[in-house]
XYZ file of N, CA, C and O in Angstrom:
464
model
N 0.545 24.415 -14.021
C 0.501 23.362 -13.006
C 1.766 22.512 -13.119
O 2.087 22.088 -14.230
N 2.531 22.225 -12.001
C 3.783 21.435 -12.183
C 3.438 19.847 -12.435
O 2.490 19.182 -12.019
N 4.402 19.531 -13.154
C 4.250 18.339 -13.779
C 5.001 17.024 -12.305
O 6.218 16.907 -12.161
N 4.135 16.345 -11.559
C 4.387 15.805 -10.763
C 4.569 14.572 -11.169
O 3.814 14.144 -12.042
N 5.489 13.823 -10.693
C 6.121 12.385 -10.779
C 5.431 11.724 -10.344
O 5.569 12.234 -9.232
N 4.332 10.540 -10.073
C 3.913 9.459 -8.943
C 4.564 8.172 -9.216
O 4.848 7.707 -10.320
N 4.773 7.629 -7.985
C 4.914 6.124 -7.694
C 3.986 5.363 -7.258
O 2.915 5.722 -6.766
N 4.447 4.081 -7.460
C 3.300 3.136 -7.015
C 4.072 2.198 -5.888
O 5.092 1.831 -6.471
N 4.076 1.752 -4.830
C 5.145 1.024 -4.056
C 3.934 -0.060 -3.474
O 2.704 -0.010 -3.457
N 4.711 -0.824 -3.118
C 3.943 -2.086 -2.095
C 4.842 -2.441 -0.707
O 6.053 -2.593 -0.547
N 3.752 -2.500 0.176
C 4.616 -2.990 1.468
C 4.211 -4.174 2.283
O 3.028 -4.405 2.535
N 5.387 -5.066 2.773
C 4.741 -5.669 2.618
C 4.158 -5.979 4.205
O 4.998 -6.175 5.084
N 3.035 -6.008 4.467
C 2.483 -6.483 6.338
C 2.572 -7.886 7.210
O 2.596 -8.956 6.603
N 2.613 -7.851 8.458
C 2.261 -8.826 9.493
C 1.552 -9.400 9.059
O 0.954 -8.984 8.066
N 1.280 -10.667 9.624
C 0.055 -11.365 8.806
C -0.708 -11.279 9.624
O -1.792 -11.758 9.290
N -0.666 -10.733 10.948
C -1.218 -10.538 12.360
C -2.019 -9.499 11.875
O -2.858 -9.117 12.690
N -2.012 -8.718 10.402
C -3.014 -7.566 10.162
C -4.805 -8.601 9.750
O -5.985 -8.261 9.664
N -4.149 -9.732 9.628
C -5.323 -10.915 8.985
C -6.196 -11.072 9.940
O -7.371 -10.717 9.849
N -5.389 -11.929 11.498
C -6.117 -12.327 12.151
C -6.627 -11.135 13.042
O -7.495 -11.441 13.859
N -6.271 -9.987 13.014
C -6.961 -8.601 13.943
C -7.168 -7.587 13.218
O -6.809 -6.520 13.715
N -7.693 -7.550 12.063
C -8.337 -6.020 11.634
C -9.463 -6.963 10.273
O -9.247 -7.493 9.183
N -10.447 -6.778 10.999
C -11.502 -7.320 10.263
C -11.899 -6.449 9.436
O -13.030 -6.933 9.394
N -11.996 -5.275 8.484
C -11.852 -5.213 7.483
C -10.856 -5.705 6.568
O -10.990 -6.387 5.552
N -9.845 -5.235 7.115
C -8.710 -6.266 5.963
C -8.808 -8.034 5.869
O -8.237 -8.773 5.068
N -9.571 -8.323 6.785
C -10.024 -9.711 6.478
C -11.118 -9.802 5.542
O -10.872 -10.651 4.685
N -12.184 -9.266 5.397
C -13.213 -8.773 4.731
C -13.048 -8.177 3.480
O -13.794 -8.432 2.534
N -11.860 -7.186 3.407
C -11.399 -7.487 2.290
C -11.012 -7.956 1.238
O -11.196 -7.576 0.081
N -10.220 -9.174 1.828
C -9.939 -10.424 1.059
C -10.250 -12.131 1.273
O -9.527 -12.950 1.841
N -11.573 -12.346 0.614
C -11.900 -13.247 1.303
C -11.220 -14.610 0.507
O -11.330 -15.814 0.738
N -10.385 -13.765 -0.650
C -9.518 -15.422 -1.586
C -8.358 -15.659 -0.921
O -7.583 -16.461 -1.443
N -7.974 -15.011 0.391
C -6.528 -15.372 0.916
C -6.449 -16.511 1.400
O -7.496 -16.940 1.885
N -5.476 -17.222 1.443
C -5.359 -18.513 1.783
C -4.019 -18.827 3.045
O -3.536 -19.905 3.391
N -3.723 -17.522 3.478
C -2.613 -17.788 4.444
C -1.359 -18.247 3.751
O -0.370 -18.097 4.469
N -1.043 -18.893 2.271
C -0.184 -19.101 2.163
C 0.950 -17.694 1.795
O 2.124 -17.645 2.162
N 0.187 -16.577 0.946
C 1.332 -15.279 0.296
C 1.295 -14.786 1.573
O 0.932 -15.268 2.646
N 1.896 -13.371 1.132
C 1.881 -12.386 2.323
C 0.636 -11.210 2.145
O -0.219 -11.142 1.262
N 0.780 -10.649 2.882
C -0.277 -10.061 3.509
C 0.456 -8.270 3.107
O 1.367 -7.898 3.846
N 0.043 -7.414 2.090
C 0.502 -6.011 1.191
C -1.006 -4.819 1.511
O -2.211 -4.923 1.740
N 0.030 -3.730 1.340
C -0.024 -2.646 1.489
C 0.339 -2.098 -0.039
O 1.434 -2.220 -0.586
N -0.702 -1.541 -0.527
C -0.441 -1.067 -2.053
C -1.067 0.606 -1.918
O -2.242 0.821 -1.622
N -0.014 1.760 -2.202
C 0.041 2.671 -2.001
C 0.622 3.286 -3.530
O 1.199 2.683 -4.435
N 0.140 5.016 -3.397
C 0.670 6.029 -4.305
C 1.310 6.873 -3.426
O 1.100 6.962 -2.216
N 2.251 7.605 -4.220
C 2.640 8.506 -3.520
C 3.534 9.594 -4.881
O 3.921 9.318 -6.017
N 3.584 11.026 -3.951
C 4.869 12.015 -4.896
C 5.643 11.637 -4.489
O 6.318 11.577 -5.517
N 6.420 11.158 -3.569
C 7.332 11.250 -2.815
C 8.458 9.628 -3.171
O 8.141 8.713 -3.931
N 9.327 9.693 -2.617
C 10.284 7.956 -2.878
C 9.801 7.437 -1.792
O 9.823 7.835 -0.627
N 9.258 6.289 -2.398
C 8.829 5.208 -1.916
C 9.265 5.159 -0.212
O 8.554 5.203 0.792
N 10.790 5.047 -0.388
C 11.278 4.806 1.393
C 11.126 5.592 2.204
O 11.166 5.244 3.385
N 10.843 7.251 1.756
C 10.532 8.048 2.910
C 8.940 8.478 2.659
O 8.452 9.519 3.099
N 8.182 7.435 1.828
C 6.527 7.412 2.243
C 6.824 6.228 3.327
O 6.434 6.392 4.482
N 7.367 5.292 3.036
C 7.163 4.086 4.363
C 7.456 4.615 5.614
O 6.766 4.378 6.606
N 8.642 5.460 5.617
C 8.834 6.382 6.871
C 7.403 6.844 7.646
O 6.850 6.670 8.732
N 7.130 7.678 6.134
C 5.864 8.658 7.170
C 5.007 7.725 7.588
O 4.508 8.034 8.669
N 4.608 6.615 7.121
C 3.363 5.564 7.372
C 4.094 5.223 9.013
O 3.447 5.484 10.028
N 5.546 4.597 9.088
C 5.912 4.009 9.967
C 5.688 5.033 11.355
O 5.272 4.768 12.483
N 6.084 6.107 10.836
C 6.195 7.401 12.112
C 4.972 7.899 12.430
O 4.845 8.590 13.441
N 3.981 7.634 11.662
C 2.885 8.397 11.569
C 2.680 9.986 11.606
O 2.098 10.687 12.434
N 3.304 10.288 10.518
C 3.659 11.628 10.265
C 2.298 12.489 10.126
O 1.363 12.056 9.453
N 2.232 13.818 10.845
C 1.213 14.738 10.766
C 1.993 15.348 9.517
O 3.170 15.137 9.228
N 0.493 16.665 8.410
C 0.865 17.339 8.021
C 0.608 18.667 8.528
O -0.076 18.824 9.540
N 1.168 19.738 7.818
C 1.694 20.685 8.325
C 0.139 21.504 9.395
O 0.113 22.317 10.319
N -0.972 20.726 8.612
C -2.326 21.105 8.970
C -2.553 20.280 10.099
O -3.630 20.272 10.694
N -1.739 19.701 10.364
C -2.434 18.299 11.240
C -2.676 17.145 11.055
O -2.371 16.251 11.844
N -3.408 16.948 9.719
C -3.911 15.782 9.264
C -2.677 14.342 9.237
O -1.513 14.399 8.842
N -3.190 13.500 9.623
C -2.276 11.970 9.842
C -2.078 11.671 8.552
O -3.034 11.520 7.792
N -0.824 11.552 8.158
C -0.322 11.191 6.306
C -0.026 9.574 6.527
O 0.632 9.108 5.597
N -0.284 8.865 7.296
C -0.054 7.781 8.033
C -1.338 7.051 7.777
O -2.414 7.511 8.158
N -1.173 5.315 6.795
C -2.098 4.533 6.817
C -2.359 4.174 7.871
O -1.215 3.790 8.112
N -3.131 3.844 9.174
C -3.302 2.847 10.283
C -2.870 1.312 10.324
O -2.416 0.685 11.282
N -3.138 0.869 9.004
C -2.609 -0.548 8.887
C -1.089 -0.786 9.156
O -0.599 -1.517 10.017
N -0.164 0.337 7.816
C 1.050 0.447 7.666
C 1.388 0.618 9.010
O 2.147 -0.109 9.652
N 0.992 1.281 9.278
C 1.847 2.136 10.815
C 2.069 0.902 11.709
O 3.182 0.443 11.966
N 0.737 0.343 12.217
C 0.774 -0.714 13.009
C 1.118 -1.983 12.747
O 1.467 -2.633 13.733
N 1.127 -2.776 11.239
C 1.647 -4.066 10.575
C 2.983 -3.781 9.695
O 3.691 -4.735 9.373
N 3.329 -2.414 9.300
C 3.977 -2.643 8.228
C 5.171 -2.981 8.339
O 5.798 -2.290 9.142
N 6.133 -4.351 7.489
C 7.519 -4.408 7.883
C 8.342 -3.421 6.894
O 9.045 -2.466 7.224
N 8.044 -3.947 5.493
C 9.174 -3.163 4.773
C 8.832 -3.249 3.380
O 8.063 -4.146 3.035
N 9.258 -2.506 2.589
C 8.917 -2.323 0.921
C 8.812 -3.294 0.479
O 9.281 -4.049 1.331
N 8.400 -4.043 -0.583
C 8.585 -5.041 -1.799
C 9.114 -4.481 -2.984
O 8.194 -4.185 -3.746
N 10.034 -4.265 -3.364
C 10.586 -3.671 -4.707
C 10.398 -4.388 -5.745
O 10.542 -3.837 -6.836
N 9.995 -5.933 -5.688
C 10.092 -6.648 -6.453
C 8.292 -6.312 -6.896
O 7.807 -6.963 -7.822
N 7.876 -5.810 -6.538
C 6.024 -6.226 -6.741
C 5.933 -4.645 -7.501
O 4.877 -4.470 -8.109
N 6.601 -3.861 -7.521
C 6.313 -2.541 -7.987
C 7.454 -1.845 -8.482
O 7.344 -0.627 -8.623
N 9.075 -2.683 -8.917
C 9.441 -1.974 -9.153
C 9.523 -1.581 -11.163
O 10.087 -0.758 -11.884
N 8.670 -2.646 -11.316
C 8.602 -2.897 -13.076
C 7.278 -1.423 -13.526
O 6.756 -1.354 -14.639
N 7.017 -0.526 -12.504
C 6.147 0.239 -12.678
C 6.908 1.482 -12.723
O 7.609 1.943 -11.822
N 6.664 2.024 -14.006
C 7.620 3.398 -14.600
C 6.999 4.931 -13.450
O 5.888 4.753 -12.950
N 7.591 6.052 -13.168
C 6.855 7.018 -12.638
C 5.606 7.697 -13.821
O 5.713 8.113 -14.974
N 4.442 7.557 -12.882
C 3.345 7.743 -13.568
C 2.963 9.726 -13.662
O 3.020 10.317 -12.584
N 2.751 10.231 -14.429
C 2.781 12.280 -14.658
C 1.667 12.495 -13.804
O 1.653 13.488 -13.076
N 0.292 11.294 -13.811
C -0.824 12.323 -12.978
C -1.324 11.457 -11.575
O -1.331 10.246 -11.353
N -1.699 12.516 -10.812
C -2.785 11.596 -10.021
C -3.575 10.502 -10.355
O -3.285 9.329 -10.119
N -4.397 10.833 -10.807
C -5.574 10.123 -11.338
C -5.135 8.784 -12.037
O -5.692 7.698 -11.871
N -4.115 9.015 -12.796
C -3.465 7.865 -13.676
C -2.841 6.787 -12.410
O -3.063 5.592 -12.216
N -1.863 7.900 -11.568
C -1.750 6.700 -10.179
C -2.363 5.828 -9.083
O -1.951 4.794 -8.557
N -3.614 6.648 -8.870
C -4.596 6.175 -8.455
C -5.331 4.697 -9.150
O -5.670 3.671 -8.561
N -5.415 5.021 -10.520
C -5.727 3.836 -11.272
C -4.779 2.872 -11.367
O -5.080 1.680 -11.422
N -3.820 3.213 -11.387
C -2.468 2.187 -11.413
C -2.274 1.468 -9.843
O -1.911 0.301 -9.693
N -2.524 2.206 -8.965
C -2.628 1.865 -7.629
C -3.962 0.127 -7.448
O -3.842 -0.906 -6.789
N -4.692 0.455 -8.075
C -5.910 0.152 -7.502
C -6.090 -1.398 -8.633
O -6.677 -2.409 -8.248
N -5.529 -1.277 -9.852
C -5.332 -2.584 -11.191
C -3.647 -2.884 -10.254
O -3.103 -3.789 -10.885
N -3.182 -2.671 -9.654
C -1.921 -3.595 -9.061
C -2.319 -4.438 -7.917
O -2.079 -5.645 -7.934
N -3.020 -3.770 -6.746
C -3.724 -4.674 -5.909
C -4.836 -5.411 -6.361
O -4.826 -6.519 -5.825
N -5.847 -5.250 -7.168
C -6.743 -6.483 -7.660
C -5.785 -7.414 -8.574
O -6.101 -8.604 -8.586
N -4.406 -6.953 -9.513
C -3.629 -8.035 -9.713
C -3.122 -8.903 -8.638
O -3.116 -10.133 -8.704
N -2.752 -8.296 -7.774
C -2.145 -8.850 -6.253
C -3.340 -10.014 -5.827
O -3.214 -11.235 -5.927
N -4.313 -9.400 -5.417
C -5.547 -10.343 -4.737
C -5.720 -11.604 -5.800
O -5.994 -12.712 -5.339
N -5.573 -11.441 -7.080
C -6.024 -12.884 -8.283
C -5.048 -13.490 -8.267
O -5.000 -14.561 -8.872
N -3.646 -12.866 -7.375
C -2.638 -13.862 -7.472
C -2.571 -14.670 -5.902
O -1.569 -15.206 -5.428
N -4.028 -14.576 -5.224
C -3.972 -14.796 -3.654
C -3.253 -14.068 -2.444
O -3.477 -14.392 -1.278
N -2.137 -12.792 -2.903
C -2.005 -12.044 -1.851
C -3.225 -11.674 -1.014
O -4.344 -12.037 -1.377
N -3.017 -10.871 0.234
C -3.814 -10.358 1.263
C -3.655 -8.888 1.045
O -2.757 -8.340 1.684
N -4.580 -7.979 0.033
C -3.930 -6.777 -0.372
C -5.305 -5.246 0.410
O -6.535 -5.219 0.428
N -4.417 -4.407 0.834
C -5.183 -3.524 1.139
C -4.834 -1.875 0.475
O -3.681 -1.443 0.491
N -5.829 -1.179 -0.011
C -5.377 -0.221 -0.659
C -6.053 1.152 -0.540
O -6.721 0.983 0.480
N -6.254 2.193 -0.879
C -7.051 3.512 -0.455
C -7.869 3.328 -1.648
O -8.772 4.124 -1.906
């Protein structure tokens, strides 16, 4: 099995994802309007051409949309600063977990964070 690289990236959203997508409001009910409003994602791929596919809403080769709905429609642009102290992680599973302890760090720091 090839030994795959993952990243962890953050992007950051409209805040217009707050006042019109009521799950992501529901999501976070400690936001306070003052941070911004993130997109916390994994990926194999570099960070800037996953924001691509989110932005383009890229099909895969099957069809399937590789494209968050949020990203696509709120997302402005990376945060390097929120994810770039995060080394490339060897497994899925490990990124997934790393994915998921960065946005509940995000939310205790009052961001507006949404994640898979």
């Amino acid at each position: 099995m090839p030994n795959y690289k993952y990243s962890i990236y953050v992007i950051e959203l409209s805040k217009k994802v707050y006042s019109e997508n009521r799950k992501f409001r529901e999501a976070n009910p400690q936001f306070n309007g003052v941070l911004e409003c993130l997109y916390v994602g994994m990926t194999s791929k570099d960070p800037k051409e996953r924001f691509e596919q989110h932005k383009k809403g890229t099909l895969s080769k099957k069809g399937h949309n590789l494209s968050s709905s949020i990203v696509h429609k709120y997302g402005l642009y990376l945060r390097g600063s929120l994810y770039n102290h995060i080394g490339p992680i060897s497994t899925k599973a490990e990124a997934l977990k790393m994915e998921e302890q960065l946005a509940i760090e995000l939310r205790r720091k009052r961001y507006a964070v949404w994640f898979n």
